Short mmCIF file of C-alpha atoms and ligand atoms in Angstrom, two decimals:
data_model
loop_
_atom_site.label_atom_id
_atom_site.label_comp_id
_atom_site.label_asym_id
_atom_site.label_seq_id
_atom_site.Cartn_x
_atom_site.Cartn_y
_atom_site.Cartn_z
CA MET A 18 49.59 78.79 68.15
CA LEU A 19 51.12 76.00 65.68
CA GLN A 20 53.44 78.63 64.65
CA HIS A 21 54.73 79.18 68.07
CA LEU A 22 55.07 75.37 68.59
CA TYR A 23 56.81 75.17 65.32
CA THR A 24 59.45 77.77 66.38
CA GLY A 25 59.64 76.14 69.90
CA VAL A 26 60.42 72.71 68.43
CA LEU A 27 63.07 74.13 65.96
CA ILE A 28 64.94 75.75 69.12
CA PHE A 29 64.59 72.33 70.86
CA ILE A 30 66.16 70.43 67.90
CA ALA A 31 68.89 72.80 67.70
CA ALA A 32 69.67 72.12 71.19
CA LEU A 33 69.54 68.50 70.68
CA ALA A 34 71.86 68.88 67.77
CA VAL A 35 74.52 70.31 69.94
CA PHE A 36 73.83 67.80 72.92
CA THR A 37 74.03 64.78 70.26
CA PHE A 38 77.26 66.06 68.91
CA TYR A 39 79.13 66.53 72.28
CA GLY A 40 77.50 63.18 73.41
CA THR A 41 78.28 60.91 70.64
CA MET A 42 81.90 62.38 70.54
CA LYS A 43 82.33 61.32 74.02
CA GLN A 44 80.60 58.02 73.73
CA VAL A 45 79.31 56.25 70.50
CA ASN A 46 75.69 55.14 70.48
CA PRO A 47 75.91 51.47 71.57
CA TYR A 48 74.20 49.60 68.85
CA GLY A 49 75.59 47.54 65.96
CA ARG A 50 79.33 46.82 66.42
CA TYR A 51 79.34 49.02 69.56
CA ALA A 52 76.40 47.33 71.38
CA ARG A 53 77.28 46.24 74.96
CA PRO A 54 76.32 42.65 75.58
CA THR A 55 75.68 43.71 79.33
CA ASP A 56 72.89 46.26 78.30
CA ARG A 57 69.70 45.06 79.75
CA ASN A 58 67.26 47.52 78.22
CA THR A 59 67.27 46.47 74.54
CA MET A 60 64.79 45.31 72.16
CA THR A 61 65.07 43.26 68.86
CA ALA A 62 66.80 45.44 66.39
CA ARG A 63 64.59 44.95 63.28
CA PRO A 64 61.20 46.21 65.10
CA ALA A 65 63.26 48.80 66.66
CA TRP A 66 64.34 50.25 63.28
CA LEU A 67 60.65 49.97 62.16
CA LEU A 68 59.40 51.80 65.27
CA PHE A 69 61.75 54.56 65.59
CA GLU A 70 61.80 55.46 62.01
CA SER A 71 58.13 55.49 61.55
CA PRO A 72 57.35 58.77 63.05
CA GLN A 73 59.27 60.49 60.17
CA TRP A 74 56.52 59.51 57.70
CA TRP A 75 53.44 59.53 59.88
CA SER A 76 54.30 62.68 61.64
CA PHE A 77 55.13 64.56 58.50
CA ALA A 78 51.94 63.30 56.89
CA VAL A 79 49.54 64.11 59.56
CA THR A 80 50.98 67.55 60.04
CA PHE A 81 50.99 68.31 56.46
CA TRP A 82 47.39 67.29 55.71
CA LEU A 83 45.78 68.54 58.87
CA THR A 84 47.40 72.02 58.97
CA ALA A 85 48.09 72.92 55.30
CA GLN A 86 45.63 75.46 53.94
CA SER A 87 45.92 75.13 50.15
CA PRO A 88 49.40 73.45 49.65
CA GLY A 89 51.02 74.41 46.26
CA THR A 90 52.34 71.84 43.70
CA PRO A 91 55.99 72.15 44.87
CA ALA A 92 54.89 71.51 48.48
CA ILE A 93 53.21 68.50 47.26
CA VAL A 94 56.13 67.33 45.15
CA LEU A 95 58.29 67.71 48.33
CA PHE A 96 55.66 65.80 50.58
CA ALA A 97 55.94 63.02 47.90
CA LEU A 98 59.78 63.01 47.80
CA TRP A 99 59.89 63.01 51.83
CA GLN A 100 57.30 59.94 51.92
CA SER A 101 59.25 58.16 49.23
CA HIS A 102 62.51 58.22 51.10
CA TYR A 103 60.88 57.10 54.39
CA LEU A 104 59.18 54.28 52.68
CA TYR A 105 62.70 53.08 51.97
CA ARG A 106 64.42 54.06 55.15
CA GLY A 107 61.49 53.41 57.41
CA ILE A 108 60.06 50.13 56.06
CA ILE A 109 62.05 48.43 53.12
CA TYR A 110 65.63 49.13 54.59
CA PRO A 111 64.82 47.69 58.00
CA LEU A 112 63.53 44.68 56.53
CA ARG A 113 66.59 44.19 54.36
CA ARG A 114 69.10 44.61 56.96
CA ASN A 115 70.87 41.39 58.43
CA GLU A 116 69.66 41.55 61.96
CA ASP A 117 70.17 37.97 63.25
CA GLY A 118 70.35 38.10 66.95
CA LYS A 119 70.87 41.88 67.01
CA ARG A 120 69.57 44.09 69.87
CA PHE A 121 68.96 47.77 70.02
CA PRO A 122 69.07 49.98 73.23
CA MET A 123 65.57 51.24 74.58
CA SER A 124 67.08 54.61 74.96
CA GLY A 125 68.02 54.79 71.33
CA VAL A 126 64.38 53.71 70.38
CA ILE A 127 62.83 56.38 72.67
CA PHE A 128 65.22 59.11 71.61
CA GLY A 129 64.57 58.05 67.78
CA VAL A 130 60.69 58.22 68.26
CA LEU A 131 60.96 61.52 70.03
CA PHE A 132 63.48 63.30 67.69
CA ASN A 133 61.70 61.62 64.26
CA GLY A 134 58.38 62.69 65.61
CA LEU A 135 59.44 66.21 66.24
CA ASN A 136 61.44 66.36 62.84
CA GLY A 137 58.53 65.07 60.85
CA PHE A 138 56.34 67.73 62.58
CA VAL A 139 58.50 70.70 61.87
CA ASN A 140 59.35 69.64 58.17
CA GLY A 141 55.84 68.79 57.61
CA TYR A 142 54.71 72.18 58.94
CA ALA A 143 57.49 74.06 57.10
CA VAL A 144 56.70 72.49 53.82
CA SER A 145 52.86 73.02 53.97
CA HIS A 146 53.25 76.65 55.09
CA ALA A 147 56.38 78.15 53.18
CA PRO A 148 55.05 81.00 50.94
CA HIS A 149 57.73 79.95 48.19
CA LEU A 150 56.31 76.62 47.95
CA MET A 151 52.84 77.60 47.29
CA THR A 152 53.44 78.50 43.63
CA ASP A 153 54.90 76.77 40.56
CA ALA A 154 57.62 79.57 40.34
CA TRP A 155 59.73 77.69 42.80
CA PHE A 156 60.20 74.95 40.06
CA ARG A 157 62.05 77.62 38.13
CA ASP A 158 64.03 78.88 41.09
CA PRO A 159 67.79 77.55 40.76
CA ARG A 160 67.58 76.34 44.54
CA PHE A 161 65.01 73.88 43.67
CA GLY A 162 66.75 72.17 40.91
CA LEU A 163 70.23 72.46 42.68
CA GLY A 164 68.87 70.90 45.79
CA LEU A 165 67.02 68.22 44.15
CA ALA A 166 70.23 67.48 42.28
CA ILE A 167 72.15 67.09 45.46
CA ALA A 168 69.27 65.12 47.06
CA VAL A 169 69.24 62.59 44.42
CA ALA A 170 73.00 62.13 44.30
CA GLY A 171 73.25 61.76 48.04
CA TRP A 172 70.24 59.30 48.02
CA LEU A 173 72.03 57.06 45.32
CA ILE A 174 75.37 57.24 47.37
CA ASN A 175 73.37 56.27 50.50
CA PHE A 176 71.33 53.43 48.73
CA GLN A 177 74.36 51.99 46.93
CA ALA A 178 76.33 51.97 50.32
CA ASP A 179 73.54 50.38 52.32
CA SER A 180 73.16 47.73 49.61
CA ILE A 181 76.97 47.16 49.72
CA LEU A 182 76.94 46.71 53.29
CA ILE A 183 73.91 44.08 53.28
CA GLY A 184 75.73 42.37 50.58
CA LEU A 185 78.79 41.82 52.86
CA ARG A 186 76.82 39.28 54.83
CA SER A 187 75.01 37.69 51.84
CA ASP A 188 76.60 34.22 52.63
CA GLY A 189 75.04 34.34 55.84
CA ALA A 190 78.29 34.57 57.89
CA PRO A 191 78.05 37.06 60.60
CA GLY A 192 80.93 39.42 61.39
CA TYR A 193 82.43 42.44 59.65
CA ARG A 194 84.40 42.77 56.42
CA ILE A 195 86.08 45.50 54.50
CA PRO A 196 83.43 47.17 52.47
CA ARG A 197 84.71 47.83 49.01
CA GLY A 198 83.22 49.75 45.84
CA GLY A 199 81.01 52.87 45.41
CA ALA A 200 81.85 55.54 47.82
CA PHE A 201 83.60 53.18 50.12
CA GLU A 202 86.61 53.56 47.91
CA TYR A 203 86.94 57.03 49.32
CA VAL A 204 85.34 56.86 52.83
CA SER A 205 84.66 54.40 55.60
CA ALA A 206 81.20 55.68 56.19
CA ALA A 207 80.03 55.91 52.52
CA ASN A 208 76.25 55.52 53.88
CA TYR A 209 76.57 58.45 56.23
CA PHE A 210 78.22 60.56 53.54
CA GLY A 211 75.29 59.93 51.28
CA GLU A 212 72.79 60.50 54.00
CA ILE A 213 74.46 64.04 54.76
CA VAL A 214 74.55 64.94 51.14
CA LEU A 215 70.75 63.93 50.76
CA TRP A 216 69.71 66.09 53.69
CA CYS A 217 71.72 69.12 52.56
CA GLY A 218 70.17 68.75 49.18
CA TRP A 219 66.61 68.73 51.01
CA ALA A 220 67.59 71.84 52.92
CA VAL A 221 68.42 73.54 49.66
CA MET A 222 65.41 72.31 47.73
CA SER A 223 62.96 73.01 50.44
CA TRP A 224 64.49 76.30 51.70
CA THR A 225 63.18 76.07 55.28
CA ALA A 226 64.74 76.47 58.61
CA ALA A 227 63.45 72.93 59.40
CA GLY A 228 65.17 71.53 56.38
CA ALA A 229 68.44 73.25 57.36
CA LEU A 230 68.25 72.13 61.01
CA PHE A 231 67.75 68.40 59.89
CA ALA A 232 70.77 68.70 57.81
CA ILE A 233 72.79 69.97 60.79
CA PHE A 234 71.27 67.43 63.20
CA THR A 235 72.28 64.64 60.76
CA ILE A 236 75.88 65.86 60.52
CA SER A 237 75.95 66.17 64.36
CA ASN A 238 74.55 62.54 64.64
CA LEU A 239 76.57 60.88 61.94
CA LEU A 240 79.99 62.51 61.85
CA PRO A 241 81.20 61.34 65.44
CA ARG A 242 80.04 57.98 64.48
CA ALA A 243 81.74 57.79 61.11
CA LEU A 244 84.99 58.87 62.98
CA SER A 245 84.49 55.84 65.26
CA HIS A 246 83.92 53.44 62.42
CA HIS A 247 86.87 54.68 60.79
CA ARG A 248 89.07 54.20 63.86
CA TRP A 249 87.42 50.77 64.46
CA TYR A 250 88.28 49.65 61.00
CA ARG A 251 91.82 50.71 61.31
CA GLU A 252 92.22 48.77 64.66
CA ASN A 253 90.52 45.81 63.38
CA PHE A 254 91.98 45.28 59.68
CA ALA A 255 95.68 45.38 59.23
CA ASP A 256 95.09 45.60 55.53
CA TYR A 257 92.58 48.53 55.62
CA PRO A 258 93.08 50.95 52.64
CA SER A 259 95.24 53.72 54.11
CA THR A 260 94.03 56.41 51.61
CA ARG A 261 90.36 56.00 52.74
CA ARG A 262 89.17 58.88 54.95
CA ALA A 263 86.41 58.76 57.30
CA LEU A 264 83.46 60.75 56.12
CA ILE A 265 84.20 63.33 53.35
CA PRO A 266 86.39 62.07 50.37
CA TRP A 267 89.86 63.40 50.39
CA ILE A 268 89.04 65.74 53.43
CA LEU A 269 88.14 63.99 56.71
N1 LIG B 21 69.56 60.91 59.26
C1 LIG B 21 70.20 60.30 60.39
O1 LIG B 21 70.54 61.03 61.32
C2 LIG B 21 70.54 58.92 60.49
C3 LIG B 21 70.85 58.23 61.76
C4 LIG B 21 71.11 57.13 61.88
C5 LIG B 21 71.31 56.04 60.64
N2 LIG B 21 70.87 56.65 59.48
C6 LIG B 21 70.93 55.85 58.31
O2 LIG B 21 70.37 54.53 58.52
C7 LIG B 21 71.40 53.67 57.76
C8 LIG B 21 71.90 52.66 58.80
O3 LIG B 21 72.68 53.27 59.93
P1 LIG B 21 73.65 52.60 60.80
O4 LIG B 21 74.05 53.51 61.78
O5 LIG B 21 73.15 51.24 61.39
O6 LIG B 21 74.95 52.23 59.70
P2 LIG B 21 76.01 51.13 60.08
O7 LIG B 21 76.46 51.18 61.42
O8 LIG B 21 77.06 51.41 59.06
O9 LIG B 21 75.36 49.72 59.79
C9 LIG B 21 74.66 49.48 58.81
C10 LIG B 21 74.30 47.98 58.60
O10 LIG B 21 75.39 47.28 57.86
C11 LIG B 21 75.93 46.32 58.82
N3 LIG B 21 77.58 46.70 58.66
C12 LIG B 21 78.14 47.61 58.80
N4 LIG B 21 79.57 47.62 58.49
C13 LIG B 21 79.72 46.33 58.09
C14 LIG B 21 80.71 45.59 57.73
N5 LIG B 21 82.06 46.21 57.76
N6 LIG B 21 80.66 44.29 57.60
C15 LIG B 21 79.47 43.55 57.41
N7 LIG B 21 78.35 44.34 57.86
C16 LIG B 21 78.47 45.74 58.32
C17 LIG B 21 75.54 46.64 60.24
O11 LIG B 21 75.76 45.64 60.94
P3 LIG B 21 75.64 45.65 62.53
O12 LIG B 21 74.38 46.24 63.17
O13 LIG B 21 75.90 44.20 62.96
O14 LIG B 21 76.91 46.51 62.92
C18 LIG B 21 74.04 47.09 59.81
O15 LIG B 21 73.22 46.18 59.67
C19 LIG B 21 72.42 54.37 57.09
O16 LIG B 21 72.25 54.52 55.94
C20 LIG B 21 72.39 55.58 57.67
O17 LIG B 21 72.68 56.87 56.95
C21 LIG B 21 70.47 58.06 59.30
#
């Protein structure tokens, strides 16, 4: 029964990835610099972030502990890594963001709660049931070490980029400046670049369909927004660094 649900949700998320990619290529999600002042169905941005990110940790945790038969140490390590990231992304990061007066569209909150709940479920289920994650032999498999190294590198790039962006408004002045330092020297959306590398690493180290699908969904969601950010910087800053790419250093 749960196995069928898992498969059905994977198919649904794959469809959502396609829908999200085409939808956000046509129209960028209206939050942050693209927020529409005329939007009536919005809520305060900070609680919105806390709300829609939260299913990633509770849905994963509930699924993992309620459905796991006898999870192996690799599964428990992956559980701990996921929860550590979402302690940052779901709680610490929303509290650090400069959100004075910012609103977030309710449609985005509803979509976020739905997607993150389903994604927490499939990843929690996959990690607690994958046979290769039941024994310590997985720690000696090159996919674990390689995936972990990629994920840590991505996390550090993302964390540094998040911090640089937060620092741009440390003087309390609103508005936008040109981000500098770290991976911003190479791309306009350094935070998204780190995020994508992180979830590609997760896909390799967990070696599950759910992990691979989350990496694909992250690309389908963040690539169009990175292209919009890049265009926006070039239109709004005459001195924007000309060698900087949108999302992938030297390539895109
Ligand atoms: N896994 C996923 O699919 C996924 C999806 C979405 C987000 N995320 C992650 O969540 C984090 C936030 O995403 P986001 O879409 O909000 O990123 P964003 O559009 O780059 O904005 C991040 C924060 O920095 C501020 N900011 C951005 N550029 C700035 C500039 N040039 N000058 C001053 N402040 C600036 C934004 O303020 P404003 O709000 O005023 O623009 C916002 O508070 C990222 O690390 C991202 O990777 C992950």
